[in-house]
Amino acid sequence: MNNRLLPAVLALVVGLVAGFLLYPMFAGGGEETAPAVAASDDADPNAEPEPLPVVENRSTLDLVRARGYVRCGVSQGLPGFSNPNDSGDWSGIDVDVCRAVAAAVFGDADKSRYTPLSAKERFTALQSGEIDVLTRNTTWSLTRDTALGLDFVGVNYYDGQGFMVRKELGVKSVMELDGAVVCTNTGTTTELNVADFFRTNGLAYSIVAFEKSDEVVAAYDAGRCDAFTTDASGLYSERLKLADLNDHVVLPEIISKEPLGPAVRQGDDQWADIVRWSLFAMVEAEELGVTSKNAGEMRNTQNPAIRRLLGTEGAFGQNLGIPNDWAYKIITEVGNYGESFERGVGENTPLGIPRGLNALWKDGGLQYSPPIR
């Protein structure tokens, strides 16, 4: 075995074992189910244990190049984030992160493939090598970052848990939900956040929980509960599935922090850097005013920061192990962060989400890229 890769393989094996053991405790991320895993009473004590997934001991970049495309894990259909159209073409801000990585590596954003994953499946798919990067609305938490054999490399959407109610109830605040029946996914951090919030504020409530997101939406739409709770972005997205979205309102309070971002397998620093800087390049481009439409013209500017970003000065692609025009390809094929946000979830989309925390730092938000230099 290549000695350089030995630490990565060991880290991966440890991560896989830890992931299988800890998953029931930490599944969720604010949006989907985390079913408990129960031991079978009639299991054969002499049966051979199930083998762990085998991961090739080559770097992810080498594997991706040999395959000819990037494999990304996405949601099973969350409009604005990762959702297929009738032709099977995926779009959304999570999909754009995957396309950005493909553009950086191949100079072609279309060299990307998507694997729909449930909350239960997502971490195992990454750990086992079924996918190269998880670009599925997933909350970055300490446990997930340190105990599951994976690394989060950035935040492409700052979110928080919210509540949606019917307008006819006349409720204007979560504090008016005393005694409410709340629909959510079972076994998630979302469910735990509700328990913490209502107990802290001395409010009575009861939970109606379901395994799948579509089951939660159906129950809420059928009037089985007074409120529906999940990530605020998820509420805006799931509202599109209701019989009449105009009959419902998302309440203003946010009761938790849910930083959503891409994750990679632990132990492959080069691949982590490529994914991380692909996202940062989109943010940096917005800050510098470089768009998908003017990037070509901008290559002739004398602004050194723009020249470094677009690869006309410096050798930053070489340091990442990819072509020097990697960021130029991302911007021309995918767009900067603001273009991606407005196209996927912005105020002129059906979701109609304002930038808020996802505005650039200079505009009062949290989106910030370290300097490219």
Tab-separated table of C-alpha atoms in Angstrom:
chain	number	residue	atom	x	y	z
A	1	MET	CA	0.000	0.000	0.000
A	2	ASN	CA	1.137	3.507	-0.733
A	3	ASN	CA	2.465	4.766	2.630
A	4	ARG	CA	1.267	8.283	1.842
A	5	LEU	CA	-2.290	7.055	1.719
A	6	LEU	CA	-2.126	4.773	4.766
A	7	PRO	CA	-3.320	7.450	7.254
A	8	ALA	CA	-6.217	8.272	4.977
A	9	VAL	CA	-7.312	4.631	4.698
A	10	LEU	CA	-7.030	4.106	8.453
A	11	ALA	CA	-9.008	7.267	9.104
A	12	LEU	CA	-11.665	6.116	6.699
A	13	VAL	CA	-12.003	2.682	8.331
A	14	VAL	CA	-12.264	4.286	11.771
A	15	GLY	CA	-14.813	6.704	10.407
A	16	LEU	CA	-16.907	3.925	8.899
A	17	VAL	CA	-17.023	1.992	12.152
A	18	ALA	CA	-17.768	5.130	14.155
A	19	GLY	CA	-20.378	6.172	11.669
A	20	PHE	CA	-22.278	2.906	11.901
A	21	LEU	CA	-22.165	3.023	15.695
A	22	LEU	CA	-23.015	6.692	16.157
A	23	TYR	CA	-25.451	7.262	13.330
A	24	PRO	CA	-28.649	6.663	15.355
A	25	MET	CA	-27.498	9.300	17.849
A	26	PHE	CA	-26.672	12.028	15.417
A	27	ALA	CA	-28.771	11.585	12.325
A	28	GLY	CA	-30.907	14.447	11.173
A	29	GLY	CA	-29.554	17.838	10.248
A	30	GLY	CA	-32.888	19.338	10.644
A	31	GLU	CA	-34.717	17.725	7.840
A	32	GLU	CA	-35.051	13.998	7.686
A	33	THR	CA	-35.384	10.815	9.571
A	34	ALA	CA	-32.979	8.937	11.779
A	35	PRO	CA	-34.601	5.552	12.448
A	36	ALA	CA	-33.178	3.619	15.338
A	37	VAL	CA	-31.336	0.415	14.471
A	38	ALA	CA	-32.476	-2.521	16.553
A	39	ALA	CA	-30.655	-5.828	16.892
A	40	SER	CA	-32.521	-8.776	15.438
A	41	ASP	CA	-33.739	-11.236	18.067
A	42	ASP	CA	-33.395	-14.177	15.703
A	43	ALA	CA	-29.945	-13.291	14.345
A	44	ASP	CA	-27.644	-16.272	13.707
A	45	PRO	CA	-24.787	-16.034	16.266
A	46	ASN	CA	-22.515	-18.021	13.923
A	47	ALA	CA	-23.146	-15.859	10.886
A	48	GLU	CA	-20.196	-14.105	9.261
A	49	PRO	CA	-20.166	-10.343	9.943
A	50	GLU	CA	-21.083	-8.057	7.084
A	51	PRO	CA	-17.886	-6.746	5.415
A	52	LEU	CA	-17.229	-3.021	5.520
A	53	PRO	CA	-17.388	-1.244	2.158
A	54	VAL	CA	-14.100	-1.366	0.269
A	55	VAL	CA	-12.637	1.985	-0.740
A	56	GLU	CA	-9.852	2.187	-3.280
A	57	ASN	CA	-6.591	3.519	-1.837
A	58	ARG	CA	-6.141	6.103	-4.578
A	59	SER	CA	-6.696	9.785	-4.032
A	60	THR	CA	-10.197	11.039	-4.735
A	61	LEU	CA	-8.865	13.367	-7.423
A	62	ASP	CA	-7.182	10.443	-9.213
A	63	LEU	CA	-10.364	8.375	-9.009
A	64	VAL	CA	-12.497	11.231	-10.276
A	65	ARG	CA	-10.168	11.920	-13.182
A	66	ALA	CA	-10.027	8.243	-14.145
A	67	ARG	CA	-13.809	7.981	-14.003
A	68	GLY	CA	-14.355	11.193	-15.931
A	69	TYR	CA	-16.927	12.813	-13.662
A	70	VAL	CA	-17.647	13.825	-10.050
A	71	ARG	CA	-20.226	11.847	-8.059
A	72	CYS	CA	-22.257	13.961	-5.647
A	73	GLY	CA	-24.775	12.929	-3.012
A	74	VAL	CA	-27.852	15.153	-3.002
A	75	SER	CA	-31.312	15.213	-1.458
A	76	GLN	CA	-34.191	13.147	-2.762
A	77	GLY	CA	-35.808	16.300	-4.079
A	78	LEU	CA	-35.718	19.640	-2.283
A	79	PRO	CA	-36.656	22.502	-4.651
A	80	GLY	CA	-34.069	25.257	-4.733
A	81	PHE	CA	-31.351	23.084	-3.201
A	82	SER	CA	-31.206	19.851	-5.191
A	83	ASN	CA	-34.179	18.824	-7.271
A	84	PRO	CA	-34.596	17.078	-10.650
A	85	ASN	CA	-36.925	18.384	-13.344
A	86	ASP	CA	-39.143	16.204	-15.535
A	87	SER	CA	-36.160	15.466	-17.767
A	88	GLY	CA	-34.062	14.309	-14.823
A	89	ASP	CA	-31.799	17.363	-14.883
A	90	TRP	CA	-30.774	18.482	-11.386
A	91	SER	CA	-30.603	22.086	-10.216
A	92	GLY	CA	-30.302	24.103	-7.012
A	93	ILE	CA	-27.623	25.683	-4.873
A	94	ASP	CA	-26.368	22.300	-3.593
A	95	VAL	CA	-26.164	21.041	-7.157
A	96	ASP	CA	-24.206	24.171	-8.091
A	97	VAL	CA	-21.507	23.278	-5.565
A	98	CYS	CA	-21.117	19.903	-7.261
A	99	ARG	CA	-21.048	21.536	-10.691
A	100	ALA	CA	-18.418	23.976	-9.442
A	101	VAL	CA	-16.155	21.108	-8.395
A	102	ALA	CA	-16.596	19.444	-11.800
A	103	ALA	CA	-15.794	22.735	-13.541
A	104	ALA	CA	-12.657	23.167	-11.409
A	105	VAL	CA	-11.377	19.652	-12.139
A	106	PHE	CA	-12.487	19.127	-15.741
A	107	GLY	CA	-13.315	22.614	-16.995
A	108	ASP	CA	-16.812	21.247	-17.600
A	109	ALA	CA	-19.578	21.570	-14.993
A	110	ASP	CA	-21.637	18.919	-16.757
A	111	LYS	CA	-19.128	16.258	-15.780
A	112	SER	CA	-21.061	15.665	-12.579
A	113	ARG	CA	-23.513	12.955	-11.548
A	114	TYR	CA	-26.049	12.939	-8.724
A	115	THR	CA	-27.087	10.258	-6.254
A	116	PRO	CA	-30.312	11.017	-4.314
A	117	LEU	CA	-29.820	10.079	-0.678
A	118	SER	CA	-32.017	10.006	2.404
A	119	ALA	CA	-30.738	11.301	5.719
A	120	LYS	CA	-30.129	7.706	6.747
A	121	GLU	CA	-28.063	6.919	3.649
A	122	ARG	CA	-26.004	10.065	3.152
A	123	PHE	CA	-23.072	9.531	5.523
A	124	THR	CA	-22.591	5.868	4.653
A	125	ALA	CA	-22.580	6.724	0.949
A	126	LEU	CA	-19.736	9.171	1.521
A	127	GLN	CA	-17.811	6.902	3.876
A	128	SER	CA	-18.001	3.921	1.529
A	129	GLY	CA	-16.860	5.845	-1.553
A	130	GLU	CA	-20.201	5.612	-3.325
A	131	ILE	CA	-19.971	9.390	-3.760
A	132	ASP	CA	-17.022	11.818	-3.855
A	133	VAL	CA	-18.691	14.700	-2.049
A	134	LEU	CA	-21.918	15.190	-0.110
A	135	THR	CA	-23.661	18.333	-1.359
A	136	ARG	CA	-26.951	17.679	0.353
A	137	ASN	CA	-28.507	20.077	2.854
A	138	THR	CA	-26.631	18.745	5.881
A	139	THR	CA	-25.884	20.542	9.114
A	140	TRP	CA	-22.236	20.923	10.104
A	141	SER	CA	-21.888	19.851	13.737
A	142	LEU	CA	-18.941	18.909	15.919
A	143	THR	CA	-19.884	15.252	16.153
A	144	ARG	CA	-20.419	14.827	12.441
A	145	ASP	CA	-17.132	16.594	11.723
A	146	THR	CA	-15.074	14.548	14.166
A	147	ALA	CA	-16.662	11.138	14.704
A	148	LEU	CA	-18.068	10.019	11.358
A	149	GLY	CA	-14.915	9.905	9.219
A	150	LEU	CA	-15.819	12.972	7.203
A	151	ASP	CA	-14.920	16.654	7.046
A	152	PHE	CA	-17.147	19.643	6.363
A	153	VAL	CA	-15.355	22.131	4.114
A	154	GLY	CA	-17.589	25.194	4.163
A	155	VAL	CA	-21.106	26.568	4.473
A	156	ASN	CA	-23.124	27.240	1.334
A	157	TYR	CA	-26.319	28.089	3.243
A	158	TYR	CA	-26.703	29.442	6.774
A	159	ASP	CA	-30.001	28.102	8.030
A	160	GLY	CA	-31.969	27.674	11.235
A	161	GLN	CA	-35.005	25.741	12.397
A	162	GLY	CA	-38.361	27.448	11.922
A	163	PHE	CA	-42.093	26.844	12.050
A	164	MET	CA	-44.887	27.083	9.504
A	165	VAL	CA	-48.589	27.451	10.376
A	166	ARG	CA	-51.874	28.038	8.584
A	167	LYS	CA	-52.737	31.698	8.221
A	168	GLU	CA	-56.277	31.011	9.433
A	169	LEU	CA	-54.905	30.280	12.929
A	170	GLY	CA	-53.886	33.917	13.257
A	171	VAL	CA	-50.605	32.929	14.935
A	172	LYS	CA	-47.826	35.498	14.545
A	173	SER	CA	-45.138	34.030	16.815
A	174	VAL	CA	-43.866	30.658	17.966
A	175	MET	CA	-44.578	31.853	21.514
A	176	GLU	CA	-48.297	31.589	20.671
A	177	LEU	CA	-48.025	27.837	19.991
A	178	ASP	CA	-48.689	26.740	23.602
A	179	GLY	CA	-50.533	23.406	23.460
A	180	ALA	CA	-49.902	22.990	19.722
A	181	VAL	CA	-49.535	19.720	17.845
A	182	VAL	CA	-46.285	19.903	15.844
A	183	CYS	CA	-45.418	17.770	12.797
A	184	THR	CA	-41.787	16.868	12.091
A	185	ASN	CA	-39.429	14.053	11.134
A	186	THR	CA	-38.777	11.391	13.710
A	187	GLY	CA	-35.453	11.011	15.484
A	188	THR	CA	-33.855	14.194	14.110
A	189	THR	CA	-32.056	17.155	15.600
A	190	THR	CA	-35.191	19.040	14.567
A	191	GLU	CA	-37.263	17.008	16.995
A	192	LEU	CA	-34.695	17.550	19.750
A	193	ASN	CA	-34.613	21.316	19.122
A	194	VAL	CA	-38.407	21.478	19.499
A	195	ALA	CA	-38.208	19.690	22.838
A	196	ASP	CA	-35.514	22.079	24.073
A	197	PHE	CA	-37.321	25.204	22.891
A	198	PHE	CA	-40.770	24.390	24.268
A	199	ARG	CA	-39.390	23.173	27.599
A	200	THR	CA	-37.190	26.254	27.972
A	201	ASN	CA	-40.133	28.564	27.339
A	202	GLY	CA	-42.631	26.621	29.455
A	203	LEU	CA	-44.870	25.790	26.489
A	204	ALA	CA	-46.907	22.588	26.214
A	205	TYR	CA	-46.848	20.691	22.926
A	206	SER	CA	-47.183	17.275	21.370
A	207	ILE	CA	-45.214	15.828	18.452
A	208	VAL	CA	-46.508	13.925	15.440
A	209	ALA	CA	-43.377	12.514	13.783
A	210	PHE	CA	-42.882	10.630	10.522
A	211	GLU	CA	-39.943	8.887	8.893
A	212	LYS	CA	-40.107	10.609	5.506
A	213	SER	CA	-40.365	14.304	4.716
A	214	ASP	CA	-43.209	13.792	2.274
A	215	GLU	CA	-45.182	12.062	5.035
A	216	VAL	CA	-44.725	15.085	7.285
A	217	VAL	CA	-45.910	17.430	4.540
A	218	ALA	CA	-48.968	15.265	3.848
A	219	ALA	CA	-49.905	15.107	7.538
A	220	TYR	CA	-49.577	18.858	7.969
A	221	ASP	CA	-51.509	19.552	4.779
A	222	ALA	CA	-54.284	17.220	5.994
A	223	GLY	CA	-54.632	19.199	9.220
A	224	ARG	CA	-53.233	16.571	11.563
A	225	CYS	CA	-51.073	19.181	13.279
A	226	ASP	CA	-51.082	22.910	14.007
A	227	ALA	CA	-47.491	23.589	12.968
A	228	PHE	CA	-44.786	22.078	10.759
A	229	THR	CA	-41.156	22.463	11.818
A	230	THR	CA	-37.856	21.834	10.036
A	231	ASP	CA	-35.013	23.991	8.662
A	232	ALA	CA	-36.448	27.343	7.553
A	233	SER	CA	-35.178	26.760	4.007
A	234	GLY	CA	-36.932	23.397	4.062
A	235	LEU	CA	-40.181	25.077	5.099
A	236	TYR	CA	-40.008	27.449	2.124
A	237	SER	CA	-39.245	24.510	-0.140
A	238	GLU	CA	-41.815	22.080	1.251
A	239	ARG	CA	-44.471	24.800	1.190
A	240	LEU	CA	-44.421	24.478	-2.599
A	241	LYS	CA	-45.846	20.959	-2.204
A	242	LEU	CA	-48.933	22.060	-0.233
A	243	ALA	CA	-52.389	22.244	-1.791
A	244	ASP	CA	-52.323	26.066	-1.564
A	245	LEU	CA	-49.043	27.562	-0.418
A	246	ASN	CA	-50.646	30.974	0.089
A	247	ASP	CA	-52.677	29.583	2.989
A	248	HIS	CA	-49.526	29.133	5.058
A	249	VAL	CA	-46.925	31.381	6.638
A	250	VAL	CA	-43.423	30.792	8.003
A	251	LEU	CA	-43.118	32.359	11.458
A	252	PRO	CA	-40.241	34.792	12.060
A	253	GLU	CA	-38.452	32.991	14.918
A	254	ILE	CA	-35.426	30.768	14.309
A	255	ILE	CA	-34.737	28.410	17.221
A	256	SER	CA	-31.419	26.821	16.216
A	257	LYS	CA	-28.244	27.236	14.157
A	258	GLU	CA	-28.112	25.010	11.069
A	259	PRO	CA	-25.025	25.734	8.922
A	260	LEU	CA	-25.463	23.612	5.803
A	261	GLY	CA	-22.457	22.729	3.702
A	262	PRO	CA	-20.571	20.162	1.620
A	263	ALA	CA	-18.632	17.335	3.234
A	264	VAL	CA	-15.890	14.989	2.015
A	265	ARG	CA	-14.251	11.854	3.363
A	266	GLN	CA	-11.690	12.445	6.097
A	267	GLY	CA	-8.033	11.934	5.202
A	268	ASP	CA	-7.804	13.344	1.671
A	269	ASP	CA	-6.672	16.923	2.215
A	270	GLN	CA	-6.163	17.679	-1.469
A	271	TRP	CA	-9.748	16.771	-2.339
A	272	ALA	CA	-11.045	18.697	0.668
A	273	ASP	CA	-9.095	21.751	-0.541
A	274	ILE	CA	-10.542	21.461	-4.056
A	275	VAL	CA	-14.138	21.333	-2.812
A	276	ARG	CA	-13.539	24.042	-0.197
A	277	TRP	CA	-11.932	26.471	-2.650
A	278	SER	CA	-14.490	25.774	-5.346
A	279	LEU	CA	-17.114	27.134	-2.948
A	280	PHE	CA	-14.871	30.007	-1.834
A	281	ALA	CA	-14.178	30.977	-5.453
A	282	MET	CA	-17.913	31.509	-5.995
A	283	VAL	CA	-18.121	33.739	-2.909
A	284	GLU	CA	-14.940	35.652	-3.807
A	285	ALA	CA	-16.231	36.227	-7.335
A	286	GLU	CA	-19.403	37.850	-6.027
A	287	GLU	CA	-17.405	40.093	-3.720
A	288	LEU	CA	-15.153	41.188	-6.603
A	289	GLY	CA	-18.078	41.745	-8.972
A	290	VAL	CA	-17.059	38.923	-11.309
A	291	THR	CA	-20.064	37.191	-12.876
A	292	SER	CA	-20.703	34.453	-15.395
A	293	LYS	CA	-21.297	37.154	-18.012
A	294	ASN	CA	-18.298	39.447	-17.434
A	295	ALA	CA	-15.611	36.936	-16.354
A	296	GLY	CA	-14.079	36.821	-19.832
A	297	GLU	CA	-13.740	40.587	-19.978
A	298	MET	CA	-12.478	40.679	-16.412
A	299	ARG	CA	-9.462	38.579	-17.343
A	300	ASN	CA	-8.011	41.721	-18.911
A	301	THR	CA	-8.370	43.839	-15.778
A	302	GLN	CA	-5.332	45.118	-13.871
A	303	ASN	CA	-7.022	44.431	-10.513
A	304	PRO	CA	-4.599	41.930	-8.935
A	305	ALA	CA	-7.251	40.211	-6.813
A	306	ILE	CA	-9.383	39.530	-9.881
A	307	ARG	CA	-6.374	38.404	-11.901
A	308	ARG	CA	-5.434	35.906	-9.174
A	309	LEU	CA	-9.016	34.613	-8.999
A	310	LEU	CA	-9.264	34.135	-12.761
A	311	GLY	CA	-5.853	32.498	-13.113
A	312	THR	CA	-4.157	35.200	-15.144
A	313	GLU	CA	-1.714	35.809	-12.287
A	314	GLY	CA	-0.175	33.303	-9.880
A	315	ALA	CA	-0.275	29.499	-9.920
A	316	PHE	CA	-3.036	28.687	-7.465
A	317	GLY	CA	-4.487	25.893	-9.576
A	318	GLN	CA	-1.129	24.168	-9.537
A	319	ASN	CA	-1.168	24.228	-5.751
A	320	LEU	CA	-4.544	22.470	-5.815
A	321	GLY	CA	-3.467	19.979	-8.472
A	322	ILE	CA	-5.949	21.267	-11.056
A	323	PRO	CA	-5.740	23.673	-14.047
A	324	ASN	CA	-4.849	27.277	-13.248
A	325	ASP	CA	-8.104	28.592	-14.758
A	326	TRP	CA	-10.163	26.488	-12.322
A	327	ALA	CA	-12.010	29.460	-10.802
A	328	TYR	CA	-12.594	31.050	-14.222
A	329	LYS	CA	-14.287	27.831	-15.333
A	330	ILE	CA	-16.438	27.760	-12.189
A	331	ILE	CA	-17.607	31.326	-12.653
A	332	THR	CA	-18.311	31.076	-16.391
A	333	GLU	CA	-20.106	27.726	-16.129
A	334	VAL	CA	-21.860	27.985	-12.759
A	335	GLY	CA	-21.745	31.648	-11.754
A	336	ASN	CA	-20.739	33.402	-8.576
A	337	TYR	CA	-22.407	32.677	-5.225
A	338	GLY	CA	-24.968	35.442	-5.611
A	339	GLU	CA	-25.992	34.225	-9.055
A	340	SER	CA	-26.395	30.691	-7.722
A	341	PHE	CA	-28.416	31.870	-4.710
A	342	GLU	CA	-30.772	34.059	-6.719
A	343	ARG	CA	-31.255	31.383	-9.373
A	344	GLY	CA	-31.995	28.643	-6.830
A	345	VAL	CA	-33.771	30.112	-3.825
A	346	GLY	CA	-33.742	33.920	-4.212
A	347	GLU	CA	-36.595	36.375	-3.931
A	348	ASN	CA	-37.550	36.002	-7.593
A	349	THR	CA	-37.917	32.228	-7.348
A	350	PRO	CA	-40.979	30.343	-6.030
A	351	LEU	CA	-39.176	30.009	-2.687
A	352	GLY	CA	-38.662	33.772	-2.427
A	353	ILE	CA	-35.935	33.630	0.240
A	354	PRO	CA	-34.084	36.902	1.002
A	355	ARG	CA	-30.281	36.774	1.319
A	356	GLY	CA	-30.362	37.451	5.089
A	357	LEU	CA	-27.466	35.621	6.766
A	358	ASN	CA	-26.358	34.423	3.346
A	359	ALA	CA	-25.491	37.904	2.149
A	360	LEU	CA	-21.817	38.769	1.800
A	361	TRP	CA	-20.058	39.910	4.966
A	362	LYS	CA	-19.739	43.427	3.550
A	363	ASP	CA	-23.543	43.539	3.180
A	364	GLY	CA	-24.261	42.386	6.727
A	365	GLY	CA	-24.294	38.644	6.077
A	366	LEU	CA	-21.992	35.735	6.953
A	367	GLN	CA	-20.710	34.666	3.539
A	368	TYR	CA	-16.977	35.279	3.482
A	369	SER	CA	-14.073	33.824	1.526
A	370	PRO	CA	-10.470	33.826	2.716
A	371	PRO	CA	-8.254	35.702	0.265
A	372	ILE	CA	-6.983	33.957	-2.840
A	373	ARG	CA	-3.319	34.868	-2.838
